[in-house]
Protein backbone atom coordinates (compact mmCIF):
# COMPACT_ATOMS: atom_id res chain seq x y z
CA UNK A 1 0.00 0.00 0.00
CA UNK A 2 1.21 3.47 -0.83
CA UNK A 3 0.89 6.58 1.30
CA UNK A 4 -2.35 7.80 -0.31
CA UNK A 5 -4.08 4.44 0.12
CA UNK A 6 -3.10 4.35 3.79
CA UNK A 7 -4.40 7.89 4.31
CA UNK A 8 -7.68 7.03 2.55
CA UNK A 9 -8.10 3.87 4.66
CA UNK A 10 -7.49 5.87 7.85
CA UNK A 11 -9.92 8.54 6.67
CA UNK A 12 -12.64 5.95 5.99
CA UNK A 13 -12.06 4.30 9.39
CA UNK A 14 -12.35 7.66 11.14
CA UNK A 15 -15.51 8.63 9.28
CA UNK A 16 -17.13 5.26 10.02
CA UNK A 17 -16.48 5.54 13.76
CA UNK A 18 -19.34 5.94 16.24
CA UNK A 19 -17.92 9.25 17.53
CA UNK A 20 -17.83 10.71 14.02
CA UNK A 21 -21.41 9.65 13.33
CA UNK A 22 -22.48 11.19 16.68
CA UNK A 23 -20.81 14.48 15.72
CA UNK A 24 -22.59 14.49 12.37
CA UNK A 25 -25.96 13.92 14.06
CA UNK A 26 -25.32 16.62 16.66
CA UNK A 27 -24.30 19.05 13.94
CA UNK A 28 -27.43 18.32 11.97
CA UNK A 29 -29.82 18.71 14.90
CA UNK A 30 -28.11 21.49 16.84
CA UNK A 31 -27.14 23.78 13.97
CA UNK A 32 -29.12 22.87 10.88
CA UNK A 33 -32.40 22.46 12.75
CA UNK A 34 -31.54 25.35 15.13
CA UNK A 35 -31.89 23.33 18.35
CA UNK A 36 -28.84 25.18 19.72
CA UNK A 37 -30.74 28.46 19.66
CA UNK A 38 -33.98 26.91 20.93
CA UNK A 39 -32.34 25.09 23.85
CA UNK A 40 -30.38 28.24 24.65
CA UNK A 41 -33.66 29.96 25.51
CA UNK A 42 -33.97 27.84 28.69
CA UNK A 43 -32.86 30.28 31.41
CA UNK A 44 -29.74 29.22 33.25
CA UNK A 45 -29.55 25.75 31.73
CA UNK A 46 -29.79 26.17 27.98
CA UNK A 47 -26.20 27.18 27.35
CA UNK A 48 -24.90 24.51 29.73
CA UNK A 49 -26.90 21.85 27.90
CA UNK A 50 -25.67 22.98 24.49
CA UNK A 51 -22.09 23.08 25.81
CA UNK A 52 -22.40 19.37 26.64
CA UNK A 53 -22.89 18.73 22.93
CA UNK A 54 -19.23 19.60 22.36
CA UNK A 55 -18.07 16.50 24.27
CA UNK A 56 -18.03 14.18 21.21
CA UNK A 57 -16.05 16.80 19.25
CA UNK A 58 -13.47 17.11 22.04
CA UNK A 59 -13.30 13.32 22.41
CA UNK A 60 -12.80 12.81 18.68
CA UNK A 61 -10.16 15.51 18.32
CA UNK A 62 -8.24 14.57 21.48
CA UNK A 63 -8.59 10.78 21.65
CA UNK A 64 -9.23 9.58 18.12
CA UNK A 65 -7.22 12.09 16.04
CA UNK A 66 -4.92 12.92 18.99
CA UNK A 67 -4.39 16.54 18.03
CA UNK A 68 -3.93 19.16 20.73
CA UNK A 69 -4.26 22.09 18.27
CA UNK A 70 -7.53 20.68 16.89
CA UNK A 71 -8.86 20.10 20.41
CA UNK A 72 -7.99 23.67 21.42
CA UNK A 73 -9.65 25.03 18.27
CA UNK A 74 -12.81 22.99 18.95
CA UNK A 75 -12.92 24.25 22.54
CA UNK A 76 -12.31 27.80 21.29
CA UNK A 77 -15.40 27.58 19.07
CA UNK A 78 -17.52 25.94 21.76
CA UNK A 79 -16.59 28.40 24.50
CA UNK A 80 -17.13 31.36 22.18
CA UNK A 81 -20.55 29.94 21.30
CA UNK A 82 -21.46 29.58 24.98
CA UNK A 83 -20.20 33.07 25.78
CA UNK A 84 -22.21 34.63 22.96
CA UNK A 85 -25.25 32.56 23.92
CA UNK A 86 -25.12 33.94 27.46
CA UNK A 87 -25.71 37.53 26.33
CA UNK A 88 -28.97 38.53 28.07
CA UNK A 89 -32.32 39.66 26.73
CA UNK A 90 -32.42 36.96 24.03
CA UNK A 91 -29.62 38.68 22.11
CA UNK A 92 -27.43 35.62 22.72
CA UNK A 93 -30.15 33.31 21.44
CA UNK A 94 -30.44 35.35 18.26
CA UNK A 95 -26.66 35.16 17.82
CA UNK A 96 -26.84 31.37 18.41
CA UNK A 97 -29.30 31.23 15.54
CA UNK A 98 -26.58 32.46 13.17
CA UNK A 99 -23.34 31.34 14.85
CA UNK A 100 -23.10 27.64 14.13
CA UNK A 101 -20.22 26.36 16.22
CA UNK A 102 -20.98 22.69 15.61
CA UNK A 103 -20.84 23.15 11.83
CA UNK A 104 -17.57 25.04 12.21
CA UNK A 105 -16.15 22.30 14.45
CA UNK A 106 -17.28 19.63 12.01
CA UNK A 107 -15.65 21.49 9.11
CA UNK A 108 -12.39 21.80 11.04
CA UNK A 109 -12.42 18.12 11.97
CA UNK A 110 -13.32 17.08 8.42
CA UNK A 111 -10.58 19.28 6.97
CA UNK A 112 -8.13 17.90 9.49
CA UNK A 113 -9.07 14.30 8.60
CA UNK A 114 -8.83 15.11 4.87
CA UNK A 115 -5.45 16.82 5.33
CA UNK A 116 -6.71 20.17 3.99
CA UNK A 117 -3.75 22.53 4.47
CA UNK A 118 -5.91 25.69 4.63
CA UNK A 119 -8.07 24.27 7.42
CA UNK A 120 -5.03 22.92 9.27
CA UNK A 121 -3.55 26.46 9.23
CA UNK A 122 -6.85 27.86 10.56
CA UNK A 123 -6.88 25.20 13.29
CA UNK A 124 -3.32 26.06 14.31
CA UNK A 125 -4.18 29.78 14.40
CA UNK A 126 -7.23 29.14 16.61
CA UNK A 127 -5.17 26.84 18.81
CA UNK A 128 -2.65 29.61 19.45
CA UNK A 129 -5.47 32.03 20.20
CA UNK A 130 -6.95 29.51 22.63
CA UNK A 131 -3.62 28.92 24.33
CA UNK A 132 -3.07 32.67 24.79
CA UNK A 133 -6.59 33.14 26.18
CA UNK A 134 -6.09 30.22 28.58
CA UNK A 135 -2.83 31.70 29.82
CA UNK A 136 -4.50 35.09 30.35
CA UNK A 137 -7.38 33.43 32.23
CA UNK A 138 -4.95 31.49 34.42
CA UNK A 139 -3.05 34.70 35.17
CA UNK A 140 -6.32 36.44 36.05
CA UNK A 141 -7.23 33.56 38.37
CA UNK A 142 -3.85 33.84 40.10
CA UNK A 143 -4.31 37.61 40.37
CA UNK A 144 -7.80 37.10 41.81
CA UNK A 145 -6.51 34.60 44.38
CA UNK A 146 -3.75 37.04 45.36
CA UNK A 147 -6.29 39.87 45.67
CA UNK A 148 -8.62 37.74 47.80
CA UNK A 149 -5.82 36.60 50.09
CA UNK A 150 -4.58 40.20 50.42
CA UNK A 151 -8.07 41.47 51.16
CA UNK A 152 -8.66 38.64 53.62
CA UNK A 153 -5.45 39.39 55.51
CA UNK A 154 -6.35 43.11 55.53
CA UNK A 155 -9.78 42.32 56.98
CA UNK A 156 -8.21 40.01 59.55
CA UNK A 157 -5.75 42.69 60.68
CA UNK A 158 -8.57 45.26 60.78
CA UNK A 159 -10.78 43.02 62.93
CA UNK A 160 -7.96 42.06 65.29
CA UNK A 161 -6.96 45.71 65.74
CA UNK A 162 -10.55 46.61 66.67
CA UNK A 163 -10.79 43.93 69.37
CA UNK A 164 -7.45 44.73 71.06
PDB file of C-alpha atoms in Angstrom:
ATOM      1  CA  UNK A   1       0.000   0.000   0.000  1.00  0.00           C
ATOM      2  CA  UNK A   2       1.210   3.465  -0.835  1.00  0.00           C
ATOM      3  CA  UNK A   3       0.893   6.583   1.303  1.00  0.00           C
ATOM      4  CA  UNK A   4      -2.354   7.804  -0.315  1.00  0.00           C
ATOM      5  CA  UNK A   5      -4.081   4.444   0.121  1.00  0.00           C
ATOM      6  CA  UNK A   6      -3.096   4.345   3.791  1.00  0.00           C
ATOM      7  CA  UNK A   7      -4.398   7.885   4.307  1.00  0.00           C
ATOM      8  CA  UNK A   8      -7.681   7.033   2.548  1.00  0.00           C
ATOM      9  CA  UNK A   9      -8.100   3.873   4.661  1.00  0.00           C
ATOM     10  CA  UNK A  10      -7.492   5.867   7.853  1.00  0.00           C
ATOM     11  CA  UNK A  11      -9.924   8.541   6.671  1.00  0.00           C
ATOM     12  CA  UNK A  12     -12.637   5.953   5.994  1.00  0.00           C
ATOM     13  CA  UNK A  13     -12.059   4.299   9.385  1.00  0.00           C
ATOM     14  CA  UNK A  14     -12.351   7.664  11.144  1.00  0.00           C
ATOM     15  CA  UNK A  15     -15.513   8.625   9.276  1.00  0.00           C
ATOM     16  CA  UNK A  16     -17.132   5.255  10.022  1.00  0.00           C
ATOM     17  CA  UNK A  17     -16.478   5.543  13.762  1.00  0.00           C
ATOM     18  CA  UNK A  18     -19.338   5.941  16.237  1.00  0.00           C
ATOM     19  CA  UNK A  19     -17.916   9.246  17.531  1.00  0.00           C
ATOM     20  CA  UNK A  20     -17.826  10.714  14.016  1.00  0.00           C
ATOM     21  CA  UNK A  21     -21.412   9.648  13.335  1.00  0.00           C
ATOM     22  CA  UNK A  22     -22.485  11.189  16.677  1.00  0.00           C
ATOM     23  CA  UNK A  23     -20.809  14.480  15.725  1.00  0.00           C
ATOM     24  CA  UNK A  24     -22.594  14.489  12.371  1.00  0.00           C
ATOM     25  CA  UNK A  25     -25.956  13.920  14.056  1.00  0.00           C
ATOM     26  CA  UNK A  26     -25.316  16.618  16.660  1.00  0.00           C
ATOM     27  CA  UNK A  27     -24.302  19.045  13.938  1.00  0.00           C
ATOM     28  CA  UNK A  28     -27.433  18.317  11.973  1.00  0.00           C
ATOM     29  CA  UNK A  29     -29.819  18.706  14.900  1.00  0.00           C
ATOM     30  CA  UNK A  30     -28.115  21.487  16.838  1.00  0.00           C
ATOM     31  CA  UNK A  31     -27.140  23.780  13.970  1.00  0.00           C
ATOM     32  CA  UNK A  32     -29.116  22.869  10.876  1.00  0.00           C
ATOM     33  CA  UNK A  33     -32.397  22.461  12.752  1.00  0.00           C
ATOM     34  CA  UNK A  34     -31.540  25.353  15.127  1.00  0.00           C
ATOM     35  CA  UNK A  35     -31.887  23.330  18.353  1.00  0.00           C
ATOM     36  CA  UNK A  36     -28.837  25.176  19.722  1.00  0.00           C
ATOM     37  CA  UNK A  37     -30.739  28.465  19.665  1.00  0.00           C
ATOM     38  CA  UNK A  38     -33.984  26.905  20.927  1.00  0.00           C
ATOM     39  CA  UNK A  39     -32.343  25.089  23.852  1.00  0.00           C
ATOM     40  CA  UNK A  40     -30.382  28.244  24.649  1.00  0.00           C
ATOM     41  CA  UNK A  41     -33.660  29.963  25.513  1.00  0.00           C
ATOM     42  CA  UNK A  42     -33.971  27.840  28.688  1.00  0.00           C
ATOM     43  CA  UNK A  43     -32.861  30.282  31.410  1.00  0.00           C
ATOM     44  CA  UNK A  44     -29.738  29.216  33.254  1.00  0.00           C
ATOM     45  CA  UNK A  45     -29.546  25.749  31.730  1.00  0.00           C
ATOM     46  CA  UNK A  46     -29.792  26.167  27.981  1.00  0.00           C
ATOM     47  CA  UNK A  47     -26.200  27.179  27.345  1.00  0.00           C
ATOM     48  CA  UNK A  48     -24.902  24.511  29.728  1.00  0.00           C
ATOM     49  CA  UNK A  49     -26.899  21.846  27.898  1.00  0.00           C
ATOM     50  CA  UNK A  50     -25.674  22.984  24.487  1.00  0.00           C
ATOM     51  CA  UNK A  51     -22.090  23.076  25.806  1.00  0.00           C
ATOM     52  CA  UNK A  52     -22.397  19.368  26.643  1.00  0.00           C
ATOM     53  CA  UNK A  53     -22.891  18.730  22.935  1.00  0.00           C
ATOM     54  CA  UNK A  54     -19.229  19.604  22.356  1.00  0.00           C
ATOM     55  CA  UNK A  55     -18.068  16.498  24.272  1.00  0.00           C
ATOM     56  CA  UNK A  56     -18.032  14.181  21.210  1.00  0.00           C
ATOM     57  CA  UNK A  57     -16.046  16.797  19.246  1.00  0.00           C
ATOM     58  CA  UNK A  58     -13.473  17.106  22.040  1.00  0.00           C
ATOM     59  CA  UNK A  59     -13.298  13.315  22.414  1.00  0.00           C
ATOM     60  CA  UNK A  60     -12.798  12.809  18.684  1.00  0.00           C
ATOM     61  CA  UNK A  61     -10.159  15.507  18.320  1.00  0.00           C
ATOM     62  CA  UNK A  62      -8.244  14.571  21.478  1.00  0.00           C
ATOM     63  CA  UNK A  63      -8.590  10.783  21.650  1.00  0.00           C
ATOM     64  CA  UNK A  64      -9.228   9.585  18.122  1.00  0.00           C
ATOM     65  CA  UNK A  65      -7.225  12.087  16.043  1.00  0.00           C
ATOM     66  CA  UNK A  66      -4.917  12.917  18.991  1.00  0.00           C
ATOM     67  CA  UNK A  67      -4.392  16.545  18.025  1.00  0.00           C
ATOM     68  CA  UNK A  68      -3.930  19.159  20.730  1.00  0.00           C
ATOM     69  CA  UNK A  69      -4.262  22.088  18.266  1.00  0.00           C
ATOM     70  CA  UNK A  70      -7.526  20.682  16.888  1.00  0.00           C
ATOM     71  CA  UNK A  71      -8.864  20.096  20.410  1.00  0.00           C
ATOM     72  CA  UNK A  72      -7.986  23.668  21.419  1.00  0.00           C
ATOM     73  CA  UNK A  73      -9.651  25.031  18.266  1.00  0.00           C
ATOM     74  CA  UNK A  74     -12.814  22.986  18.951  1.00  0.00           C
ATOM     75  CA  UNK A  75     -12.918  24.246  22.540  1.00  0.00           C
ATOM     76  CA  UNK A  76     -12.314  27.801  21.295  1.00  0.00           C
ATOM     77  CA  UNK A  77     -15.401  27.579  19.069  1.00  0.00           C
ATOM     78  CA  UNK A  78     -17.519  25.941  21.760  1.00  0.00           C
ATOM     79  CA  UNK A  79     -16.589  28.402  24.502  1.00  0.00           C
ATOM     80  CA  UNK A  80     -17.126  31.360  22.176  1.00  0.00           C
ATOM     81  CA  UNK A  81     -20.551  29.945  21.300  1.00  0.00           C
ATOM     82  CA  UNK A  82     -21.459  29.575  24.983  1.00  0.00           C
ATOM     83  CA  UNK A  83     -20.200  33.066  25.781  1.00  0.00           C
ATOM     84  CA  UNK A  84     -22.214  34.629  22.959  1.00  0.00           C
ATOM     85  CA  UNK A  85     -25.253  32.557  23.922  1.00  0.00           C
ATOM     86  CA  UNK A  86     -25.117  33.942  27.458  1.00  0.00           C
ATOM     87  CA  UNK A  87     -25.710  37.532  26.335  1.00  0.00           C
ATOM     88  CA  UNK A  88     -28.966  38.530  28.073  1.00  0.00           C
ATOM     89  CA  UNK A  89     -32.321  39.663  26.728  1.00  0.00           C
ATOM     90  CA  UNK A  90     -32.425  36.955  24.030  1.00  0.00           C
ATOM     91  CA  UNK A  91     -29.621  38.683  22.105  1.00  0.00           C
ATOM     92  CA  UNK A  92     -27.427  35.622  22.722  1.00  0.00           C
ATOM     93  CA  UNK A  93     -30.146  33.312  21.443  1.00  0.00           C
ATOM     94  CA  UNK A  94     -30.437  35.349  18.256  1.00  0.00           C
ATOM     95  CA  UNK A  95     -26.660  35.159  17.819  1.00  0.00           C
ATOM     96  CA  UNK A  96     -26.842  31.373  18.410  1.00  0.00           C
ATOM     97  CA  UNK A  97     -29.300  31.233  15.540  1.00  0.00           C
ATOM     98  CA  UNK A  98     -26.577  32.464  13.171  1.00  0.00           C
ATOM     99  CA  UNK A  99     -23.335  31.338  14.849  1.00  0.00           C
ATOM    100  CA  UNK A 100     -23.102  27.642  14.125  1.00  0.00           C
ATOM    101  CA  UNK A 101     -20.221  26.362  16.218  1.00  0.00           C
ATOM    102  CA  UNK A 102     -20.976  22.686  15.607  1.00  0.00           C
ATOM    103  CA  UNK A 103     -20.842  23.149  11.833  1.00  0.00           C
ATOM    104  CA  UNK A 104     -17.573  25.043  12.213  1.00  0.00           C
ATOM    105  CA  UNK A 105     -16.155  22.303  14.446  1.00  0.00           C
ATOM    106  CA  UNK A 106     -17.282  19.629  12.014  1.00  0.00           C
ATOM    107  CA  UNK A 107     -15.651  21.489   9.109  1.00  0.00           C
ATOM    108  CA  UNK A 108     -12.395  21.796  11.044  1.00  0.00           C
ATOM    109  CA  UNK A 109     -12.419  18.118  11.968  1.00  0.00           C
ATOM    110  CA  UNK A 110     -13.317  17.076   8.421  1.00  0.00           C
ATOM    111  CA  UNK A 111     -10.579  19.282   6.975  1.00  0.00           C
ATOM    112  CA  UNK A 112      -8.126  17.897   9.494  1.00  0.00           C
ATOM    113  CA  UNK A 113      -9.070  14.305   8.596  1.00  0.00           C
ATOM    114  CA  UNK A 114      -8.828  15.114   4.870  1.00  0.00           C
ATOM    115  CA  UNK A 115      -5.447  16.818   5.331  1.00  0.00           C
ATOM    116  CA  UNK A 116      -6.708  20.166   3.989  1.00  0.00           C
ATOM    117  CA  UNK A 117      -3.753  22.528   4.468  1.00  0.00           C
ATOM    118  CA  UNK A 118      -5.915  25.690   4.635  1.00  0.00           C
ATOM    119  CA  UNK A 119      -8.068  24.274   7.418  1.00  0.00           C
ATOM    120  CA  UNK A 120      -5.033  22.924   9.271  1.00  0.00           C
ATOM    121  CA  UNK A 121      -3.547  26.459   9.226  1.00  0.00           C
ATOM    122  CA  UNK A 122      -6.854  27.864  10.564  1.00  0.00           C
ATOM    123  CA  UNK A 123      -6.876  25.195  13.289  1.00  0.00           C
ATOM    124  CA  UNK A 124      -3.321  26.065  14.314  1.00  0.00           C
ATOM    125  CA  UNK A 125      -4.181  29.784  14.402  1.00  0.00           C
ATOM    126  CA  UNK A 126      -7.229  29.141  16.612  1.00  0.00           C
ATOM    127  CA  UNK A 127      -5.169  26.836  18.806  1.00  0.00           C
ATOM    128  CA  UNK A 128      -2.646  29.610  19.450  1.00  0.00           C
ATOM    129  CA  UNK A 129      -5.470  32.033  20.203  1.00  0.00           C
ATOM    130  CA  UNK A 130      -6.952  29.514  22.634  1.00  0.00           C
ATOM    131  CA  UNK A 131      -3.618  28.919  24.333  1.00  0.00           C
ATOM    132  CA  UNK A 132      -3.069  32.666  24.794  1.00  0.00           C
ATOM    133  CA  UNK A 133      -6.588  33.137  26.184  1.00  0.00           C
ATOM    134  CA  UNK A 134      -6.094  30.216  28.582  1.00  0.00           C
ATOM    135  CA  UNK A 135      -2.826  31.704  29.818  1.00  0.00           C
ATOM    136  CA  UNK A 136      -4.502  35.089  30.349  1.00  0.00           C
ATOM    137  CA  UNK A 137      -7.377  33.435  32.229  1.00  0.00           C
ATOM    138  CA  UNK A 138      -4.949  31.494  34.423  1.00  0.00           C
ATOM    139  CA  UNK A 139      -3.053  34.701  35.170  1.00  0.00           C
ATOM    140  CA  UNK A 140      -6.316  36.438  36.047  1.00  0.00           C
ATOM    141  CA  UNK A 141      -7.228  33.565  38.366  1.00  0.00           C
ATOM    142  CA  UNK A 142      -3.849  33.839  40.102  1.00  0.00           C
ATOM    143  CA  UNK A 143      -4.308  37.606  40.370  1.00  0.00           C
ATOM    144  CA  UNK A 144      -7.802  37.105  41.808  1.00  0.00           C
ATOM    145  CA  UNK A 145      -6.513  34.603  44.381  1.00  0.00           C
ATOM    146  CA  UNK A 146      -3.750  37.040  45.361  1.00  0.00           C
ATOM    147  CA  UNK A 147      -6.289  39.875  45.672  1.00  0.00           C
ATOM    148  CA  UNK A 148      -8.624  37.739  47.798  1.00  0.00           C
ATOM    149  CA  UNK A 149      -5.815  36.604  50.086  1.00  0.00           C
ATOM    150  CA  UNK A 150      -4.577  40.201  50.422  1.00  0.00           C
ATOM    151  CA  UNK A 151      -8.071  41.466  51.156  1.00  0.00           C
ATOM    152  CA  UNK A 152      -8.657  38.642  53.623  1.00  0.00           C
ATOM    153  CA  UNK A 153      -5.452  39.394  55.506  1.00  0.00           C
ATOM    154  CA  UNK A 154      -6.346  43.109  55.526  1.00  0.00           C
ATOM    155  CA  UNK A 155      -9.779  42.321  56.978  1.00  0.00           C
ATOM    156  CA  UNK A 156      -8.207  40.014  59.551  1.00  0.00           C
ATOM    157  CA  UNK A 157      -5.747  42.690  60.676  1.00  0.00           C
ATOM    158  CA  UNK A 158      -8.569  45.260  60.782  1.00  0.00           C
ATOM    159  CA  UNK A 159     -10.783  43.025  62.930  1.00  0.00           C
ATOM    160  CA  UNK A 160      -7.964  42.058  65.286  1.00  0.00           C
ATOM    161  CA  UNK A 161      -6.964  45.713  65.738  1.00  0.00           C
ATOM    162  CA  UNK A 162     -10.553  46.611  66.669  1.00  0.00           C
ATOM    163  CA  UNK A 163     -10.794  43.931  69.375  1.00  0.00           C
ATOM    164  CA  UNK A 164      -7.455  44.727  71.058  1.00  0.00           C
TER     165      UNK A 164
END
